[in-house]
PDB file of C-alpha atoms in Angstrom:
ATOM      1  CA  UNK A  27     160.534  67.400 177.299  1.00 45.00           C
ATOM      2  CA  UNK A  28     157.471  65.640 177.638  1.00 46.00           C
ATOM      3  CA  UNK A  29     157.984  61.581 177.689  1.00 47.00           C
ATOM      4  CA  UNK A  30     156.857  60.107 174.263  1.00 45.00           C
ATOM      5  CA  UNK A  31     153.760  57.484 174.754  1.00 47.00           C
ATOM      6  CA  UNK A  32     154.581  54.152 173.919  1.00 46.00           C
ATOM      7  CA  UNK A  33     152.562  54.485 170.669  1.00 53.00           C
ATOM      8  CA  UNK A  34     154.487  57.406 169.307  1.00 65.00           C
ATOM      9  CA  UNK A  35     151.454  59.885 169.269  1.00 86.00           C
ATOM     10  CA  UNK A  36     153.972  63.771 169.816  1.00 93.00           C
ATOM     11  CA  UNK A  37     151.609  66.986 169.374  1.00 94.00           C
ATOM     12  CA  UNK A  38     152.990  70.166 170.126  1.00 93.00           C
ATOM     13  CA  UNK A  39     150.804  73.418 171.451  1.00 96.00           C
ATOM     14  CA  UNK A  40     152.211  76.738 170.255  1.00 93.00           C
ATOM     15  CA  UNK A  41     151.224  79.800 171.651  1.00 94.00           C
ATOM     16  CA  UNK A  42     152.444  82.668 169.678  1.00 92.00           C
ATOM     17  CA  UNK A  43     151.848  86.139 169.303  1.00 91.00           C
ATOM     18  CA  UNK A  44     152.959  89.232 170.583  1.00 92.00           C
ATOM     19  CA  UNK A  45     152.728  90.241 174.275  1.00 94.00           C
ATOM     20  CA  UNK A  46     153.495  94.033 174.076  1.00 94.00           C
ATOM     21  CA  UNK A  47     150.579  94.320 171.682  1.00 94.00           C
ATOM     22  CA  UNK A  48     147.489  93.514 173.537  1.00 95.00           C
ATOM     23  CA  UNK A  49     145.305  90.545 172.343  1.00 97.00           C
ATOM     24  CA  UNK A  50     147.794  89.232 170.143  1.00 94.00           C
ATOM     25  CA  UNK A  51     149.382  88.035 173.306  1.00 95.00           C
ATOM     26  CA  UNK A  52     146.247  85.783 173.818  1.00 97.00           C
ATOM     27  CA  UNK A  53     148.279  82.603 172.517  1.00 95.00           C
ATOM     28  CA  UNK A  54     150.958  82.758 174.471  1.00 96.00           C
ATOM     29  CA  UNK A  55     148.693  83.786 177.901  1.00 97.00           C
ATOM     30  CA  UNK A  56     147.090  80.507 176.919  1.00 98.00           C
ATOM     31  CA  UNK A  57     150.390  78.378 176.907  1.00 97.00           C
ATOM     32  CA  UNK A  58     150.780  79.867 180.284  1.00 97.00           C
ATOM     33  CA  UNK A  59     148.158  78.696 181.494  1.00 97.00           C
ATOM     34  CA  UNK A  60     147.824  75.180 179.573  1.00 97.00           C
ATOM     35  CA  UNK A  61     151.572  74.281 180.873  1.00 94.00           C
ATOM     36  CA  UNK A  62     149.975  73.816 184.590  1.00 95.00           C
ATOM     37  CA  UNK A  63     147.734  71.707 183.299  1.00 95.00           C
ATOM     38  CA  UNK A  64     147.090  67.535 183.849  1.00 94.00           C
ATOM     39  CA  UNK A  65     147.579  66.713 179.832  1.00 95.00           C
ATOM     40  CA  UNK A  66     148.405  63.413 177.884  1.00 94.00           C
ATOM     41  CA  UNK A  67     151.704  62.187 177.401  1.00 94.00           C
ATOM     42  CA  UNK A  68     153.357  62.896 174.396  1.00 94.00           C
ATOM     43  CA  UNK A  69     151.981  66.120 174.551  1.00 95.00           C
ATOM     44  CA  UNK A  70     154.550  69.554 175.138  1.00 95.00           C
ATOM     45  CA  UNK A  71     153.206  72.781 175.622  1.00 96.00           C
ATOM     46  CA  UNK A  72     155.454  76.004 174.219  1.00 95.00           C
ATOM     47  CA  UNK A  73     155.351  79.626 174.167  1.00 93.00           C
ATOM     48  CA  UNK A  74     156.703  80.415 170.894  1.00 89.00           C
ATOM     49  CA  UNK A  75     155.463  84.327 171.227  1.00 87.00           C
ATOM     50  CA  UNK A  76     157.164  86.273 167.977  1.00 85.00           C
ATOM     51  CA  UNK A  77     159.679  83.220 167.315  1.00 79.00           C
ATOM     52  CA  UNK A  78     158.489  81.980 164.118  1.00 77.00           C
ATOM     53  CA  UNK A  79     161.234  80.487 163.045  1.00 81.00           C
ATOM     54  CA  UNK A  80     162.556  78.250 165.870  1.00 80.00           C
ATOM     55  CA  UNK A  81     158.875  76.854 165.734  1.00 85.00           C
ATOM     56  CA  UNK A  82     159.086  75.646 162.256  1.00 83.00           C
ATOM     57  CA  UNK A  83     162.993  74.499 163.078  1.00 82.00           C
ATOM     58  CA  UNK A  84     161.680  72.598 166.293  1.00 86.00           C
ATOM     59  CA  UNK A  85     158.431  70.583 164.159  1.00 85.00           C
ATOM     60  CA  UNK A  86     161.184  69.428 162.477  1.00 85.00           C
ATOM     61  CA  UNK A  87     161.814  67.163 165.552  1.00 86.00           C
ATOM     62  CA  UNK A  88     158.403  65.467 164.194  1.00 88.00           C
ATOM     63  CA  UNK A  89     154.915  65.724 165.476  1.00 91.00           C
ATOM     64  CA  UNK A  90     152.440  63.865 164.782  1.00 92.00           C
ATOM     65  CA  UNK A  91     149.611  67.084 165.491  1.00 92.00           C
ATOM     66  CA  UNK A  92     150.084  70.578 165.710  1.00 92.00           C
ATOM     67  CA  UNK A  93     147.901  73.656 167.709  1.00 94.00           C
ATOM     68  CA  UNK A  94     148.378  76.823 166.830  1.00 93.00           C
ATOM     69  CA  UNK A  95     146.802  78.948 169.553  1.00 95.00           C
ATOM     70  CA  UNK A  96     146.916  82.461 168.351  1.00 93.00           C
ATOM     71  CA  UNK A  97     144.925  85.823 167.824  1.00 94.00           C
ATOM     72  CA  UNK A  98     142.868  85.679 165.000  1.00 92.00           C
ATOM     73  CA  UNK A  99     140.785  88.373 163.308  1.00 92.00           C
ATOM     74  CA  UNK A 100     137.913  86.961 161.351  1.00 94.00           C
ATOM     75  CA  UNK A 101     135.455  89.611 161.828  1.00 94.00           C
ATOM     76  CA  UNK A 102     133.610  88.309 164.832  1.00 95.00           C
ATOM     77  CA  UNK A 103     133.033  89.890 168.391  1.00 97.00           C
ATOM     78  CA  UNK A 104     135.833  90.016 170.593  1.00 97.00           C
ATOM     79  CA  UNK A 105     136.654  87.128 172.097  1.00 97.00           C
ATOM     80  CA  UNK A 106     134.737  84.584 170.127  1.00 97.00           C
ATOM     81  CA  UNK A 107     137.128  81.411 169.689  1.00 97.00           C
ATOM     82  CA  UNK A 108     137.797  79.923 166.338  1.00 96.00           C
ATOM     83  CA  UNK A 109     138.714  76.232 166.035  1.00 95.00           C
ATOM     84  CA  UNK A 110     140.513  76.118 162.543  1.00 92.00           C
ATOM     85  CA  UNK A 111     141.659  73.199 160.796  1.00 90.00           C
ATOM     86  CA  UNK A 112     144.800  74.994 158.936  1.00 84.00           C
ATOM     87  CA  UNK A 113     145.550  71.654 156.477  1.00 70.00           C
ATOM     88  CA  UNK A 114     144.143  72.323 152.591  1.00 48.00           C
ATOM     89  CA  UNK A 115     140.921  70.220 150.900  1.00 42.00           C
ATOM     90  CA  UNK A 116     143.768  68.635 149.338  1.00 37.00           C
ATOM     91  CA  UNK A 117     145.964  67.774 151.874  1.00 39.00           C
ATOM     92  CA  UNK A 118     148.952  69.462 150.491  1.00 41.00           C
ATOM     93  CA  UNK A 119     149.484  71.955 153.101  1.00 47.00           C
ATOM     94  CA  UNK A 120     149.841  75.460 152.671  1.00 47.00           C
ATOM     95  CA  UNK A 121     151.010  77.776 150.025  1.00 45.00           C
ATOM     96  CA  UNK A 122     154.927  77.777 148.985  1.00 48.00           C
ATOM     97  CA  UNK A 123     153.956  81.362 147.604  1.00 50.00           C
ATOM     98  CA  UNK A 124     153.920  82.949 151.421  1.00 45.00           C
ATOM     99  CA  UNK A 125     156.552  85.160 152.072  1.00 47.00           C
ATOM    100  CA  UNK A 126     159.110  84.895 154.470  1.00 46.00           C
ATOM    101  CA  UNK A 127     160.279  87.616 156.993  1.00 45.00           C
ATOM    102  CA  UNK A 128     161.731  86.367 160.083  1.00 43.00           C
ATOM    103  CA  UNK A 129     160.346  89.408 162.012  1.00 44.00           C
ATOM    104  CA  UNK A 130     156.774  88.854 160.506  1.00 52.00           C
ATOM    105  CA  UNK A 131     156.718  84.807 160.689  1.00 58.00           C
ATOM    106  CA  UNK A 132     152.689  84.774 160.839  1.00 67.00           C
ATOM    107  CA  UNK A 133     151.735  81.231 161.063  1.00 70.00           C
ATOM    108  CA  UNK A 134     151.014  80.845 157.546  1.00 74.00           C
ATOM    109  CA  UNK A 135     154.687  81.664 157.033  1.00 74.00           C
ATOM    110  CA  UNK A 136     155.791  79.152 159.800  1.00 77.00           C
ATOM    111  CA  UNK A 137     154.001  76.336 157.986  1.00 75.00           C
ATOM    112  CA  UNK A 138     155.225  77.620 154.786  1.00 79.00           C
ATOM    113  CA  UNK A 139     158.761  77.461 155.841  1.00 80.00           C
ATOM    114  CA  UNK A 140     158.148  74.029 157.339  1.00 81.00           C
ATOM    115  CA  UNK A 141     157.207  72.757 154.079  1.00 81.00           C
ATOM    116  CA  UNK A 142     160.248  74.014 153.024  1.00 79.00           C
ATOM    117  CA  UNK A 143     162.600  72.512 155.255  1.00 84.00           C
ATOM    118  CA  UNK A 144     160.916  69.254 155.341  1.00 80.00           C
ATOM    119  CA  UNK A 145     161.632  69.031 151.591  1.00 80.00           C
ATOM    120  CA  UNK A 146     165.313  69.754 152.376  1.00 83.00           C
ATOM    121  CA  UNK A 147     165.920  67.833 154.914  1.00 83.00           C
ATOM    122  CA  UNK A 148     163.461  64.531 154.822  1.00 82.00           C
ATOM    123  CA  UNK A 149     161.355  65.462 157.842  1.00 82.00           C
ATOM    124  CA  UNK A 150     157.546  64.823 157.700  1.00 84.00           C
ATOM    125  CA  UNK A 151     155.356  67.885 158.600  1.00 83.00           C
ATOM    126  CA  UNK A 152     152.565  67.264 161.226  1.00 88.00           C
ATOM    127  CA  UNK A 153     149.993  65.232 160.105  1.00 87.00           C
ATOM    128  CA  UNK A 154     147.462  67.369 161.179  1.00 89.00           C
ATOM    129  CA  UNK A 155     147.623  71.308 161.997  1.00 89.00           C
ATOM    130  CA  UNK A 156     145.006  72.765 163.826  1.00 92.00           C
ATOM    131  CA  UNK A 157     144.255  76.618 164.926  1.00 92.00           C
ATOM    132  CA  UNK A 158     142.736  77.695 168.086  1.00 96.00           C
ATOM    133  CA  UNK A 159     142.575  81.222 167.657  1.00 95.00           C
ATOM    134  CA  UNK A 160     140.119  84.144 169.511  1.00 97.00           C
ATOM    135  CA  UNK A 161     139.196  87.652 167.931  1.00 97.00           C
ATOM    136  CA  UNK A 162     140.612  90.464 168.882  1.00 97.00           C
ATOM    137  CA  UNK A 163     139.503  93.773 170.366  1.00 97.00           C
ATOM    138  CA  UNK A 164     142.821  95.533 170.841  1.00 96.00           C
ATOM    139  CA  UNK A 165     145.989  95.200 169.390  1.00 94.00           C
ATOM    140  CA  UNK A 166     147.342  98.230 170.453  1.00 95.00           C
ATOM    141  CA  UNK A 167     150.922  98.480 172.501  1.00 95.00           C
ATOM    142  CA  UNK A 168     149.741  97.103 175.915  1.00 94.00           C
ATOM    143  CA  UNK A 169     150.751  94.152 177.842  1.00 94.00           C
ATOM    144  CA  UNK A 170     146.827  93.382 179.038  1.00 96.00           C
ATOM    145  CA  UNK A 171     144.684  91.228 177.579  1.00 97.00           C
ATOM    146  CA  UNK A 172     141.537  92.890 176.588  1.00 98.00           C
ATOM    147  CA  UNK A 173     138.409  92.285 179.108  1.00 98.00           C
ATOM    148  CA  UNK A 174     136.777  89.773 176.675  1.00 98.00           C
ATOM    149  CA  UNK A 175     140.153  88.272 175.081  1.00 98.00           C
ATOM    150  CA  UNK A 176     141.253  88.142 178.925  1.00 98.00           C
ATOM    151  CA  UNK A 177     137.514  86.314 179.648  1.00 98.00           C
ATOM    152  CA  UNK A 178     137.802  83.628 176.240  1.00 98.00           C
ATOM    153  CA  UNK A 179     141.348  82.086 177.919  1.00 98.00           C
ATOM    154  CA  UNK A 180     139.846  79.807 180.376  1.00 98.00           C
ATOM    155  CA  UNK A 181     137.780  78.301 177.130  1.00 98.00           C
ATOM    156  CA  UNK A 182     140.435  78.135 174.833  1.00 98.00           C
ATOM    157  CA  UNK A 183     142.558  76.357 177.721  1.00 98.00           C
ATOM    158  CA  UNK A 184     139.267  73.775 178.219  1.00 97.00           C
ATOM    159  CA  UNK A 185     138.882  73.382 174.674  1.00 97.00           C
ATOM    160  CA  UNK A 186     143.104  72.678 173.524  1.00 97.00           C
ATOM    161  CA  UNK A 187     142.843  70.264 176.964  1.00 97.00           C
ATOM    162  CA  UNK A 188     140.102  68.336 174.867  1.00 95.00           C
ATOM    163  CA  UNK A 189     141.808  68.294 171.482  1.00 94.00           C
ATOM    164  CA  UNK A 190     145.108  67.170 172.388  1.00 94.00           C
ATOM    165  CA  UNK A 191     143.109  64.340 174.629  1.00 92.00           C
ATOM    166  CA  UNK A 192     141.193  63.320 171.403  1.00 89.00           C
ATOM    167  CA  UNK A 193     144.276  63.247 169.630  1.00 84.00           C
ATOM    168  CA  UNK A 194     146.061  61.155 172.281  1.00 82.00           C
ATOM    169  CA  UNK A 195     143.233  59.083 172.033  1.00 78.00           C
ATOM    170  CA  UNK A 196     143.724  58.519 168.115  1.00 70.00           C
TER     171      UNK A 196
END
């Protein structure tokens, strides 16, 4: 476990998706990579993959920031990255209405769930949730990256490595 900053500042970086399925295993190639790297303190790096649930159980530990770092098809060109901030206009978080399957725990479920156990149990939710997240060109059943998912990695490392030190910084 990463050592807590004097301050209190935790943010957690989840890569998830699915590595037998091409580009959706772009998050978690990403938490590879972003676990050798120099960051904050405070600051823990995990590859969730297709565990959906023991991500929302382990927020519960509370963060103060989240990062998503997943596939995510918004209609651009391959590869393009996609900085998302996941919280609502009105702060509430998301939907309740998001249905659970613990095989299917997309991230919109994950935070769903959260919300849910927070109001069981008393935990607070991150404060802030953010999404780094790259198109897709392939999500067929493959364990390689696609040439131009494989080629956005290095950015979406540089580019988690500056949010996470602008939210240490906070």
């Amino acid at each position: 476990m990463t050592p807590t900053p004097p301050y209190g500042t935790r943010t957690l970086v989840a890569g998830v998706g699915n590595i037998f399925l091409g580009d959706d295993g772009f998050g978690v190639e990403t938490a590879r990579r972003l676990a050798r790297e120099d960051l904050p303190a405070g600051v823990e790096v995990a590859d969730i993959g297709i565990r959906g649930v023991h991500l929302a159980y382990q927020l519960l530990d509370g963060y103060d920031t989240l990062v998503i770092v997943d596939a995510t098809a918004r209609g651009g060109e391959p590869g393009t990255l996609y900085l998302i901030d996941a919280g609502t206009p009105d702060g509430t978080g998301p939907a309740a209405d998001v249905p659970l399957d613990g095989h299917r725990m997309s991230p919109d479920a994950v935070l769903a769930l959260l919300a849910t156990l927070c109001a069981g149990t008393g935990a607070t939710p991150p404060r802030r949730t953010l999404v780094v997240g790259c198109e897709p060109a392939c999500l067929d059943e493959t364990l390689e990256l696609s040439p131009q998912v494989a080629a956005a990695v290095p950015e979406a490392v540089r580019m988690v490595t500056d949010l996470v030190r602008q939210e240490a910084a906070v």
